[in-house]
mmCIF file of C-alpha atoms and ligand atoms in Angstrom:
data_model
loop_
_atom_site.group_PDB
_atom_site.id
_atom_site.type_symbol
_atom_site.label_atom_id
_atom_site.label_comp_id
_atom_site.label_asym_id
_atom_site.label_seq_id
_atom_site.Cartn_x
_atom_site.Cartn_y
_atom_site.Cartn_z
ATOM 1 C CA UNK N 160 -5.775 40.540 -48.307
ATOM 2 C CA UNK N 161 -9.112 40.408 -46.172
ATOM 3 C CA UNK N 162 -8.631 41.142 -42.290
ATOM 4 C CA UNK N 163 -8.428 38.328 -40.226
ATOM 5 C CA UNK N 164 -10.703 38.409 -37.115
ATOM 6 C CA UNK N 165 -9.470 36.293 -33.975
ATOM 7 C CA UNK N 166 -11.908 35.544 -31.237
ATOM 8 C CA UNK N 167 -10.359 34.953 -28.049
ATOM 9 C CA UNK N 168 -12.078 33.150 -25.002
ATOM 10 C CA UNK N 169 -11.070 34.575 -21.735
ATOM 11 C CA UNK N 170 -10.343 38.132 -20.922
ATOM 12 C CA UNK N 171 -7.433 38.347 -18.496
ATOM 13 C CA UNK N 172 -3.689 39.604 -19.337
ATOM 14 C CA UNK N 173 -3.125 36.773 -21.276
ATOM 15 C CA UNK N 174 -5.792 37.738 -23.633
ATOM 16 C CA UNK N 175 -4.774 41.534 -23.572
ATOM 17 C CA UNK N 176 -1.456 40.515 -24.470
ATOM 18 C CA UNK N 177 -2.613 38.347 -27.309
ATOM 19 C CA UNK N 178 -4.624 41.226 -28.636
ATOM 20 C CA UNK N 179 -1.785 43.407 -28.715
ATOM 21 C CA UNK N 180 0.241 40.939 -30.319
ATOM 22 C CA UNK N 181 -2.747 40.677 -33.115
ATOM 23 C CA UNK N 182 -2.777 44.224 -33.612
ATOM 24 C CA UNK N 183 0.687 44.054 -34.519
ATOM 25 C CA UNK N 184 0.018 41.763 -37.228
ATOM 26 C CA UNK N 185 -3.238 43.578 -38.443
ATOM 27 C CA UNK N 186 -5.456 41.095 -37.163
ATOM 28 C CA UNK N 187 -8.679 41.868 -35.283
ATOM 29 C CA UNK N 188 -9.539 40.728 -31.963
ATOM 30 C CA UNK N 189 -13.102 40.098 -30.386
ATOM 31 C CA UNK N 190 -12.657 38.870 -26.513
ATOM 32 C CA UNK N 191 -15.559 36.788 -25.204
ATOM 33 C CA UNK N 192 -15.608 36.615 -21.327
ATOM 34 C CA UNK N 193 -17.887 36.238 -18.522
ATOM 35 C CA UNK N 194 -16.157 39.022 -16.297
ATOM 36 C CA UNK N 195 -17.664 42.351 -16.776
ATOM 37 C CA UNK N 196 -14.258 44.045 -15.620
ATOM 38 C CA UNK N 197 -12.277 41.687 -17.787
ATOM 39 C CA UNK N 198 -8.937 43.863 -17.985
ATOM 40 C CA UNK N 199 -8.741 42.725 -21.915
ATOM 41 C CA UNK N 200 -11.320 44.820 -23.056
ATOM 42 C CA UNK N 201 -8.473 47.870 -22.674
ATOM 43 C CA UNK N 202 -6.658 46.135 -25.377
ATOM 44 C CA UNK N 203 -8.876 44.048 -27.849
ATOM 45 C CA UNK N 204 -11.104 45.700 -30.772
ATOM 46 C CA UNK N 205 -14.393 44.426 -29.426
ATOM 47 C CA UNK N 206 -15.408 43.127 -26.067
ATOM 48 C CA UNK N 207 -18.571 40.418 -25.474
ATOM 49 C CA UNK N 208 -19.334 40.000 -22.109
ATOM 50 C CA UNK N 209 -21.359 36.964 -21.326
ATOM 51 C CA UNK N 210 -21.476 33.529 -19.753
ATOM 52 C CA UNK N 211 -19.878 30.435 -21.117
ATOM 53 C CA UNK N 212 -22.920 28.569 -21.459
ATOM 54 C CA UNK N 213 -25.061 31.535 -23.254
ATOM 55 C CA UNK N 214 -25.643 29.552 -26.370
ATOM 56 C CA UNK N 215 -27.043 32.747 -28.165
ATOM 57 C CA UNK N 216 -24.425 35.156 -27.386
ATOM 58 C CA UNK N 217 -21.726 32.127 -28.418
ATOM 59 C CA UNK N 218 -23.370 31.508 -31.511
ATOM 60 C CA UNK N 219 -22.956 35.453 -32.355
ATOM 61 C CA UNK N 220 -19.535 35.621 -31.294
ATOM 62 C CA UNK N 221 -18.692 32.677 -33.584
ATOM 63 C CA UNK N 222 -20.335 34.313 -36.663
ATOM 64 C CA UNK N 223 -18.305 37.224 -36.036
ATOM 65 C CA UNK N 224 -14.602 35.792 -36.137
ATOM 66 C CA UNK N 225 -12.996 33.642 -38.531
ATOM 67 C CA UNK N 226 -10.903 31.452 -35.987
ATOM 68 C CA UNK N 227 -11.179 31.030 -32.417
ATOM 69 C CA UNK N 228 -8.680 30.474 -29.493
ATOM 70 C CA UNK N 229 -8.478 30.706 -25.680
ATOM 71 C CA UNK N 230 -5.968 32.297 -23.105
ATOM 72 C CA UNK N 231 -7.008 29.804 -20.184
ATOM 73 C CA UNK N 232 -7.918 26.173 -19.817
ATOM 74 C CA UNK N 233 -10.645 26.488 -17.572
ATOM 75 C CA UNK N 234 -13.241 27.238 -20.299
ATOM 76 C CA UNK N 235 -16.063 24.520 -20.348
ATOM 77 C CA UNK N 236 -15.377 21.686 -22.690
ATOM 78 C CA UNK N 237 -19.038 21.889 -24.126
ATOM 79 C CA UNK N 238 -18.515 25.875 -25.011
ATOM 80 C CA UNK N 239 -15.341 24.857 -26.995
ATOM 81 C CA UNK N 240 -16.978 21.838 -28.737
ATOM 82 C CA UNK N 241 -20.037 23.857 -29.843
ATOM 83 C CA UNK N 242 -17.914 26.844 -31.003
ATOM 84 C CA UNK N 243 -15.624 24.212 -32.713
ATOM 85 C CA UNK N 244 -18.843 23.083 -34.897
ATOM 86 C CA UNK N 245 -18.922 26.654 -36.251
ATOM 87 C CA UNK N 246 -15.673 28.023 -36.408
ATOM 88 C CA UNK N 247 -12.032 26.435 -36.240
ATOM 89 C CA UNK N 248 -11.453 26.210 -32.552
ATOM 90 C CA UNK N 249 -7.317 26.226 -31.829
ATOM 91 C CA UNK N 250 -5.918 24.347 -29.828
ATOM 92 C CA UNK N 251 -8.301 21.498 -30.468
ATOM 93 C CA UNK N 252 -10.993 21.362 -27.592
ATOM 94 C CA UNK N 253 -10.283 17.723 -27.226
ATOM 95 C CA UNK N 254 -6.337 18.746 -26.284
ATOM 96 C CA UNK N 255 -7.811 21.012 -23.723
ATOM 97 C CA UNK N 256 -10.030 18.550 -22.213
ATOM 98 C CA UNK N 257 -7.395 15.977 -21.670
ATOM 99 C CA UNK N 258 -5.000 18.961 -20.111
ATOM 100 C CA UNK N 259 -7.623 20.380 -17.901
ATOM 101 C CA UNK N 260 -7.790 17.222 -16.030
ATOM 102 C CA UNK N 261 -4.764 16.525 -13.851
ATOM 103 C CA UNK N 262 -5.148 12.682 -14.142
ATOM 104 C CA UNK N 263 -5.811 12.455 -18.011
ATOM 105 C CA UNK N 264 -2.826 14.922 -18.385
ATOM 106 C CA UNK N 265 -0.264 13.039 -16.358
ATOM 107 C CA UNK N 266 -1.634 9.628 -17.491
ATOM 108 C CA UNK N 267 -0.764 11.335 -21.227
ATOM 109 C CA UNK N 268 2.472 12.372 -20.353
ATOM 110 C CA UNK N 269 3.572 9.015 -19.042
ATOM 111 C CA UNK N 270 2.677 7.186 -22.028
ATOM 112 C CA UNK N 271 5.019 9.435 -23.822
ATOM 113 C CA UNK N 272 7.498 7.910 -21.379
ATOM 114 C CA UNK N 273 8.292 11.205 -19.564
ATOM 115 C CA UNK N 274 8.696 11.314 -16.211
ATOM 116 C CA UNK N 275 5.921 12.991 -13.899
ATOM 117 C CA UNK N 276 5.849 13.378 -10.153
ATOM 118 C CA UNK N 277 4.320 10.101 -8.467
ATOM 119 C CA UNK N 278 0.678 10.365 -8.391
ATOM 120 C CA UNK N 279 -2.617 8.525 -7.690
ATOM 121 C CA UNK N 280 -6.283 9.257 -8.122
ATOM 122 C CA UNK N 281 -8.143 9.998 -5.007
ATOM 123 C CA UNK N 282 -12.310 9.790 -4.969
ATOM 124 C CA UNK N 283 -12.833 9.830 -1.253
ATOM 125 C CA UNK N 284 -11.219 10.145 2.248
ATOM 126 C CA UNK N 285 -10.495 6.672 2.868
ATOM 127 C CA UNK N 286 -8.683 6.431 -0.693
ATOM 128 C CA UNK N 287 -5.779 8.563 1.100
ATOM 129 C CA UNK N 288 -5.754 6.242 4.443
ATOM 130 C CA UNK N 289 -3.223 3.755 2.728
ATOM 131 C CA UNK N 290 -1.268 6.153 0.701
ATOM 132 C CA UNK N 291 1.328 6.961 3.443
ATOM 133 C CA UNK N 292 3.936 6.485 0.708
ATOM 134 C CA UNK N 293 2.703 9.663 -1.096
ATOM 135 C CA UNK N 294 3.357 11.602 1.701
ATOM 136 C CA UNK N 295 4.426 14.394 2.251
ATOM 137 C CA UNK N 296 2.457 15.006 -0.673
ATOM 138 C CA UNK N 297 0.146 17.526 -2.444
ATOM 139 C CA UNK N 298 -3.655 16.952 -2.688
ATOM 140 C CA UNK N 299 -5.081 18.813 -5.716
ATOM 141 C CA UNK N 300 -8.532 18.990 -7.612
ATOM 142 C CA UNK N 301 -8.311 17.205 -10.743
ATOM 143 C CA UNK N 302 -10.041 20.240 -12.658
ATOM 144 C CA UNK N 303 -10.003 23.982 -12.277
ATOM 145 C CA UNK N 304 -7.113 24.370 -10.403
ATOM 146 C CA UNK N 305 -4.478 27.249 -11.100
ATOM 147 C CA UNK N 306 -2.045 29.548 -8.947
ATOM 148 C CA UNK N 307 -2.091 26.898 -6.411
ATOM 149 C CA UNK N 308 -5.852 27.029 -6.003
ATOM 150 C CA UNK N 309 -7.344 23.971 -5.197
ATOM 151 C CA UNK N 310 -4.244 22.362 -3.498
ATOM 152 C CA UNK N 311 -3.679 20.952 -0.171
ATOM 153 C CA UNK N 312 -0.093 20.294 1.129
ATOM 154 C CA UNK N 313 -0.426 16.855 3.252
ATOM 155 C CA UNK N 314 2.502 16.178 5.752
ATOM 156 C CA UNK N 315 0.721 13.364 7.426
ATOM 157 C CA UNK N 316 -2.404 11.338 7.583
ATOM 158 C CA UNK N 317 -3.576 13.002 10.837
ATOM 159 C CA UNK N 318 -4.058 16.287 9.031
ATOM 160 C CA UNK N 319 -6.850 14.792 6.849
ATOM 161 C CA UNK N 320 -9.228 15.626 9.812
ATOM 162 C CA UNK N 321 -8.243 19.582 10.276
ATOM 163 C CA UNK N 322 -8.051 20.392 6.531
ATOM 164 C CA UNK N 323 -11.492 20.472 6.010
ATOM 165 C CA UNK N 324 -11.308 19.098 2.243
ATOM 166 C CA UNK N 325 -14.608 18.966 0.233
ATOM 167 C CA UNK N 326 -14.774 15.203 -1.295
ATOM 168 C CA UNK N 327 -17.353 15.970 -3.368
ATOM 169 C CA UNK N 328 -14.579 16.929 -5.735
ATOM 170 C CA UNK N 329 -12.123 14.609 -7.317
ATOM 171 C CA UNK N 330 -8.446 14.588 -6.455
ATOM 172 C CA UNK N 331 -4.933 13.433 -7.563
ATOM 173 C CA UNK N 332 -2.404 12.863 -4.762
ATOM 174 C CA UNK N 333 0.980 13.869 -5.792
ATOM 175 C CA UNK N 334 4.121 12.919 -3.753
ATOM 176 C CA UNK N 335 6.002 16.275 -3.051
ATOM 177 C CA UNK N 336 9.110 16.624 -4.943
ATOM 178 C CA UNK N 337 12.236 17.879 -3.383
ATOM 179 C CA UNK N 338 12.653 21.040 -5.401
ATOM 180 C CA UNK N 339 16.002 22.155 -6.583
ATOM 181 C CA UNK N 340 14.381 24.355 -9.233
ATOM 182 C CA UNK N 341 11.726 24.877 -11.534
ATOM 183 C CA UNK N 342 11.868 25.474 -15.019
ATOM 184 C CA UNK N 343 9.553 25.773 -18.316
ATOM 185 C CA UNK N 344 9.609 25.647 -21.852
ATOM 186 C CA UNK N 345 7.618 27.277 -24.176
ATOM 187 C CA UNK N 346 7.057 26.025 -27.627
ATOM 188 C CA UNK N 347 4.677 26.992 -30.691
ATOM 189 C CA UNK N 348 3.781 24.446 -32.950
ATOM 190 C CA UNK N 349 2.446 25.305 -36.584
ATOM 191 C CA UNK N 350 2.544 21.825 -38.276
ATOM 192 C CA UNK N 351 3.973 18.244 -38.063
ATOM 193 C CA UNK N 352 7.745 18.980 -36.945
ATOM 194 C CA UNK N 353 7.265 22.761 -37.328
ATOM 195 C CA UNK N 354 7.830 24.517 -34.370
ATOM 196 C CA UNK N 355 9.378 27.466 -32.793
ATOM 197 C CA UNK N 356 11.080 26.768 -29.226
ATOM 198 C CA UNK N 357 12.128 29.003 -26.678
ATOM 199 C CA UNK N 358 14.956 28.116 -24.287
ATOM 200 C CA UNK N 359 14.208 27.003 -20.824
ATOM 201 C CA UNK N 360 12.936 29.457 -18.334
ATOM 202 C CA UNK N 361 13.887 29.396 -14.741
ATOM 203 C CA UNK N 362 11.198 30.263 -12.368
ATOM 204 C CA UNK N 363 10.573 30.938 -8.727
ATOM 205 C CA UNK N 364 7.445 30.561 -7.016
ATOM 206 C CA UNK N 365 6.125 31.606 -3.462
ATOM 207 C CA UNK N 366 3.017 30.251 -2.258
ATOM 208 C CA UNK N 367 2.378 28.483 -5.340
ATOM 209 C CA UNK N 368 2.196 31.725 -7.402
ATOM 210 C CA UNK N 369 4.611 32.442 -9.751
ATOM 211 C CA UNK N 370 6.930 35.355 -8.722
ATOM 212 C CA UNK N 371 9.985 35.746 -11.008
ATOM 213 C CA UNK N 372 11.268 33.986 -14.665
ATOM 214 C CA UNK N 373 14.753 34.491 -15.889
ATOM 215 C CA UNK N 374 16.623 33.341 -18.927
ATOM 216 C CA UNK N 375 19.148 31.889 -19.374
ATOM 217 C CA UNK N 376 18.216 29.081 -16.687
ATOM 218 C CA UNK N 377 20.863 27.987 -14.522
ATOM 219 C CA UNK N 378 21.110 24.585 -15.616
ATOM 220 C CA UNK N 379 23.079 21.727 -16.679
ATOM 221 C CA UNK N 380 23.484 21.590 -20.601
ATOM 222 C CA UNK N 381 21.837 18.073 -20.083
ATOM 223 C CA UNK N 382 18.604 19.409 -18.743
ATOM 224 C CA UNK N 383 18.873 22.363 -21.063
ATOM 225 C CA UNK N 384 18.332 19.631 -24.000
ATOM 226 C CA UNK N 385 16.062 17.160 -22.159
ATOM 227 C CA UNK N 386 13.370 19.868 -21.303
ATOM 228 C CA UNK N 387 13.194 21.010 -24.907
ATOM 229 C CA UNK N 388 13.109 17.321 -26.260
ATOM 230 C CA UNK N 389 10.364 16.626 -23.685
ATOM 231 C CA UNK N 390 8.333 19.874 -24.854
ATOM 232 C CA UNK N 391 8.632 19.238 -28.549
ATOM 233 C CA UNK N 392 7.650 15.287 -27.718
ATOM 234 C CA UNK N 393 4.431 16.674 -25.995
ATOM 235 C CA UNK N 394 3.704 19.020 -28.669
ATOM 236 C CA UNK N 395 3.987 16.535 -31.250
ATOM 237 C CA UNK N 396 2.144 14.045 -29.384
ATOM 238 C CA UNK N 397 -1.168 16.678 -28.935
ATOM 239 C CA UNK N 398 -0.680 17.336 -32.607
ATOM 240 C CA UNK N 399 -1.002 20.816 -31.005
ATOM 241 C CA UNK N 400 -1.394 24.160 -32.662
ATOM 242 C CA UNK N 401 -0.254 27.392 -30.793
ATOM 243 C CA UNK N 402 1.760 28.235 -27.908
ATOM 244 C CA UNK N 403 1.857 25.842 -25.069
ATOM 245 C CA UNK N 404 3.983 25.680 -21.936
ATOM 246 C CA UNK N 405 5.478 22.799 -20.153
ATOM 247 C CA UNK N 406 6.165 23.403 -16.594
ATOM 248 C CA UNK N 407 9.155 20.872 -15.129
ATOM 249 C CA UNK N 408 10.383 20.581 -11.704
ATOM 250 C CA UNK N 409 14.290 19.600 -10.783
ATOM 251 C CA UNK N 410 14.887 17.512 -7.785
ATOM 252 C CA UNK N 411 18.124 17.663 -5.630
ATOM 253 C CA UNK N 412 19.730 14.747 -7.794
ATOM 254 C CA UNK N 413 19.000 16.871 -10.892
ATOM 255 C CA UNK N 414 16.015 14.730 -12.016
ATOM 256 C CA UNK N 415 13.832 16.282 -14.263
ATOM 257 C CA UNK N 416 10.011 15.815 -14.088
ATOM 258 C CA UNK N 417 7.081 17.208 -16.048
ATOM 259 C CA UNK N 418 4.778 18.940 -13.497
ATOM 260 C CA UNK N 419 2.272 20.292 -15.950
ATOM 261 C CA UNK N 420 1.347 21.516 -19.182
ATOM 262 C CA UNK N 421 -0.406 24.684 -19.762
ATOM 263 C CA UNK N 422 -2.482 24.604 -23.349
ATOM 264 C CA UNK N 423 -1.848 28.262 -23.991
ATOM 265 C CA UNK N 424 0.705 31.284 -23.494
ATOM 266 C CA UNK N 425 2.278 31.473 -20.124
ATOM 267 C CA UNK N 426 3.169 34.053 -17.633
ATOM 268 C CA UNK N 427 6.519 32.548 -17.456
ATOM 269 C CA UNK N 428 7.063 33.669 -20.921
ATOM 270 C CA UNK N 429 6.215 37.206 -20.454
ATOM 271 C CA UNK N 430 9.912 38.112 -20.914
ATOM 272 C CA UNK N 431 9.850 36.909 -24.634
ATOM 273 C CA UNK N 432 7.874 39.834 -25.329
ATOM 274 C CA UNK N 433 10.944 41.966 -24.944
ATOM 275 C CA UNK N 434 13.693 39.465 -25.044
ATOM 276 C CA UNK N 435 13.117 37.847 -28.385
ATOM 277 C CA UNK N 436 12.296 39.111 -32.167
ATOM 278 C CA UNK N 437 8.710 37.096 -31.973
ATOM 279 C CA UNK N 438 6.914 36.583 -28.226
ATOM 280 C CA UNK N 439 5.155 33.618 -27.152
ATOM 281 C CA UNK N 440 2.019 35.634 -28.027
ATOM 282 C CA UNK N 441 2.715 36.804 -31.665
ATOM 283 C CA UNK N 442 3.953 33.353 -32.383
ATOM 284 C CA UNK N 443 0.514 31.753 -31.006
ATOM 285 C CA UNK N 444 -1.326 34.173 -33.312
ATOM 286 C CA UNK N 445 0.846 33.346 -36.369
ATOM 287 C CA UNK N 446 0.559 29.523 -35.659
ATOM 288 C CA UNK N 447 -3.475 29.788 -35.252
ATOM 289 C CA UNK N 448 -3.803 32.150 -37.844
ATOM 290 C CA UNK N 449 -1.818 29.907 -40.005
ATOM 291 C CA UNK N 450 0.471 32.916 -41.073
ATOM 292 C CA UNK N 451 4.245 32.886 -41.687
ATOM 293 C CA UNK N 452 6.387 31.102 -39.025
ATOM 294 C CA UNK N 453 9.639 33.106 -38.307
ATOM 295 C CA UNK N 454 12.902 31.843 -37.051
ATOM 296 C CA UNK N 455 13.238 32.749 -33.184
ATOM 297 C CA UNK N 456 16.100 34.585 -32.038
ATOM 298 C CA UNK N 457 16.826 35.514 -28.722
ATOM 299 C CA UNK N 458 17.908 39.183 -28.574
ATOM 300 C CA UNK N 459 18.792 39.650 -25.036
ATOM 301 C CA UNK N 460 18.865 37.518 -21.606
ATOM 302 C CA UNK N 461 16.076 39.057 -19.240
ATOM 303 C CA UNK N 462 14.298 38.542 -16.187
ATOM 304 C CA UNK N 463 10.926 39.029 -15.141
ATOM 305 C CA UNK N 464 9.195 40.143 -11.718
ATOM 306 C CA UNK N 465 5.234 39.833 -11.366
ATOM 307 C CA UNK N 466 3.772 42.445 -9.664
ATOM 308 C CA UNK N 467 0.941 41.079 -7.330
ATOM 309 C CA UNK N 468 -1.419 42.773 -5.228
ATOM 310 C CA UNK N 469 -0.167 46.169 -3.912
ATOM 311 C CA UNK N 470 3.123 45.683 -5.336
ATOM 312 C CA UNK N 471 1.895 47.451 -8.764
ATOM 313 C CA UNK N 472 1.135 50.664 -6.579
ATOM 314 C CA UNK N 473 4.582 52.020 -6.483
ATOM 315 C CA UNK N 474 5.169 51.459 -10.323
ATOM 316 C CA UNK N 475 1.554 53.606 -10.836
ATOM 317 C CA UNK N 476 3.455 56.494 -9.098
ATOM 318 C CA UNK N 477 5.515 56.895 -11.994
ATOM 319 C CA UNK N 478 8.604 55.115 -10.701
ATOM 320 C CA UNK N 479 11.558 56.272 -13.236
ATOM 321 C CA UNK N 480 12.302 52.895 -15.158
ATOM 322 C CA UNK N 481 15.836 52.529 -16.869
ATOM 323 C CA UNK N 482 15.815 51.991 -20.509
ATOM 324 C CA UNK N 483 16.553 48.426 -20.117
ATOM 325 C CA UNK N 484 13.187 47.754 -18.012
ATOM 326 C CA UNK N 485 9.637 47.512 -19.235
ATOM 327 C CA UNK N 486 6.581 47.865 -17.278
ATOM 328 C CA UNK N 487 3.180 46.115 -18.065
ATOM 329 C CA UNK N 488 0.340 47.417 -15.897
ATOM 330 C CA UNK N 489 -2.629 44.808 -16.752
ATOM 331 C CA UNK N 490 -5.343 47.679 -15.950
ATOM 332 C CA UNK N 491 -7.113 45.322 -13.211
ATOM 333 C CA UNK N 492 -10.206 47.307 -11.651
ATOM 334 C CA UNK N 493 -9.447 46.281 -8.293
ATOM 335 C CA UNK N 494 -6.185 45.419 -6.339
ATOM 336 C CA UNK N 495 -6.507 42.005 -4.392
ATOM 337 C CA UNK N 496 -4.051 40.155 -2.548
ATOM 338 C CA UNK N 497 -2.399 37.371 -4.648
ATOM 339 C CA UNK N 498 -3.948 38.994 -7.910
ATOM 340 C CA UNK N 499 -1.347 39.173 -10.516
ATOM 341 C CA UNK N 500 -1.491 43.031 -11.352
ATOM 342 C CA UNK N 501 1.279 43.553 -13.773
ATOM 343 C CA UNK N 502 5.021 42.497 -14.355
ATOM 344 C CA UNK N 503 8.178 44.142 -15.103
ATOM 345 C CA UNK N 504 10.504 42.861 -17.528
ATOM 346 C CA UNK N 505 14.403 43.841 -17.330
ATOM 347 C CA UNK N 506 16.769 43.171 -20.162
ATOM 348 C CA UNK N 507 20.252 42.219 -19.461
HETATM 349 P P1 LIG X 842 -1.124 25.099 -10.673
HETATM 350 O O1 LIG X 842 -2.165 24.514 -11.495
HETATM 351 O O2 LIG X 842 -1.903 25.986 -9.459
HETATM 352 O O3 LIG X 842 -0.144 26.290 -11.122
HETATM 353 P P2 LIG X 842 0.942 23.359 -9.936
HETATM 354 O O4 LIG X 842 0.581 22.133 -9.920
HETATM 355 O O5 LIG X 842 1.640 23.931 -11.101
HETATM 356 O O6 LIG X 842 -0.437 24.045 -9.676
HETATM 357 O O7 LIG X 842 1.364 23.972 -8.728
HETATM 358 C C1 LIG X 842 1.803 25.126 -8.265
HETATM 359 C C2 LIG X 842 3.325 25.215 -7.724
HETATM 360 O O8 LIG X 842 3.111 24.680 -6.405
HETATM 361 C C3 LIG X 842 4.531 24.557 -8.560
HETATM 362 O O9 LIG X 842 5.142 25.322 -9.338
HETATM 363 C C4 LIG X 842 5.243 24.118 -7.380
HETATM 364 O O10 LIG X 842 6.130 25.144 -7.052
HETATM 365 C C5 LIG X 842 4.266 23.647 -6.198
HETATM 366 N N1 LIG X 842 4.334 22.142 -6.380
HETATM 367 C C6 LIG X 842 3.107 21.477 -6.978
HETATM 368 N N2 LIG X 842 3.262 20.437 -6.888
HETATM 369 C C7 LIG X 842 4.421 20.132 -6.354
HETATM 370 C C8 LIG X 842 5.232 18.568 -5.983
HETATM 371 N N3 LIG X 842 4.544 17.750 -6.227
HETATM 372 N N4 LIG X 842 6.298 18.950 -5.342
HETATM 373 C C9 LIG X 842 6.669 19.988 -5.073
HETATM 374 N N5 LIG X 842 6.100 21.276 -5.399
HETATM 375 C C10 LIG X 842 5.194 21.229 -5.924
HETATM 376 MG MG1 LIG X 843 1.412 25.219 -12.359
#
């Protein structure tokens, strides 16, 4: 059989872990990234450093690969669309465009009769003045946000003056949910009604950044079932191919809300590498490369902690790990505050 070459746009830790999973399946990976220091170059077979609008480099890249996927959602739609004319891009660029935009994304979810937080489109400062009803809330840029970037918590209208918000950008204002818990469901869809779904994962955030994930999630049977059903509805509704993650809020009255969809593998699913027979990364590669679908089996309960900023340092000094602990160092060049540097998974 001819060896498949998978092209991956984006060279962060998700690209690294996709490359490792591909290698296991005897698939070659070429990573394309606009960051010279992209950590995934340490894990892939070939690395292309170029900007996402470099037509020539994009074209060369497409020629070298059989199929193309991406590890983060903020790739320009034009890039994905151009590539899709040359080689199959999965998930489809149109899906990414929908999910990239918080307003389009939330409208889509509501059309499936799935609950989200209350939200409203905000195009300029005056739009917010009559929206007292949505406060306390969070103003979020409609595009390009991640790890809480582009977000402004707003308690009352008077705060608008002090926050220095750039109204050249488009926003949504979301009502703040009184959170009891956050969970996520990861699903890999192969074809119509053919998918593998992981059990809900319980997540803890701090300053809008994921810190800790664990399975099993401590939630009711009802929420366990409902969150999985909603994830399936979303994956089927999008006719999605590959791994996606649905992030959920649970409020103090045990109501479930979809927070957002990530059209890619997800940080909360890193524990699937050690806790399941097939990880979210391997499942993604299997789905986009049309390989065999393997029934998912949980091997262990697990928890994962993100190592953020200088939290990685002690682990680099040869900390002794137990044999149920697995350290992942993303090999990022510089340690920065709030930067995800690695993670540690502990099997239970
Ligand atoms: P990002 O794209 O940066 O991941 P999210 O919309 O997922 O943005 O927000 C990051 C985190 O901020 C959430 O996981 C949650 O902890 C908190 N958050 C965001 N929106 C709300 C909300 N409407 N109510 C309560 N908490 C929220
Ligand atoms: Mg999020």
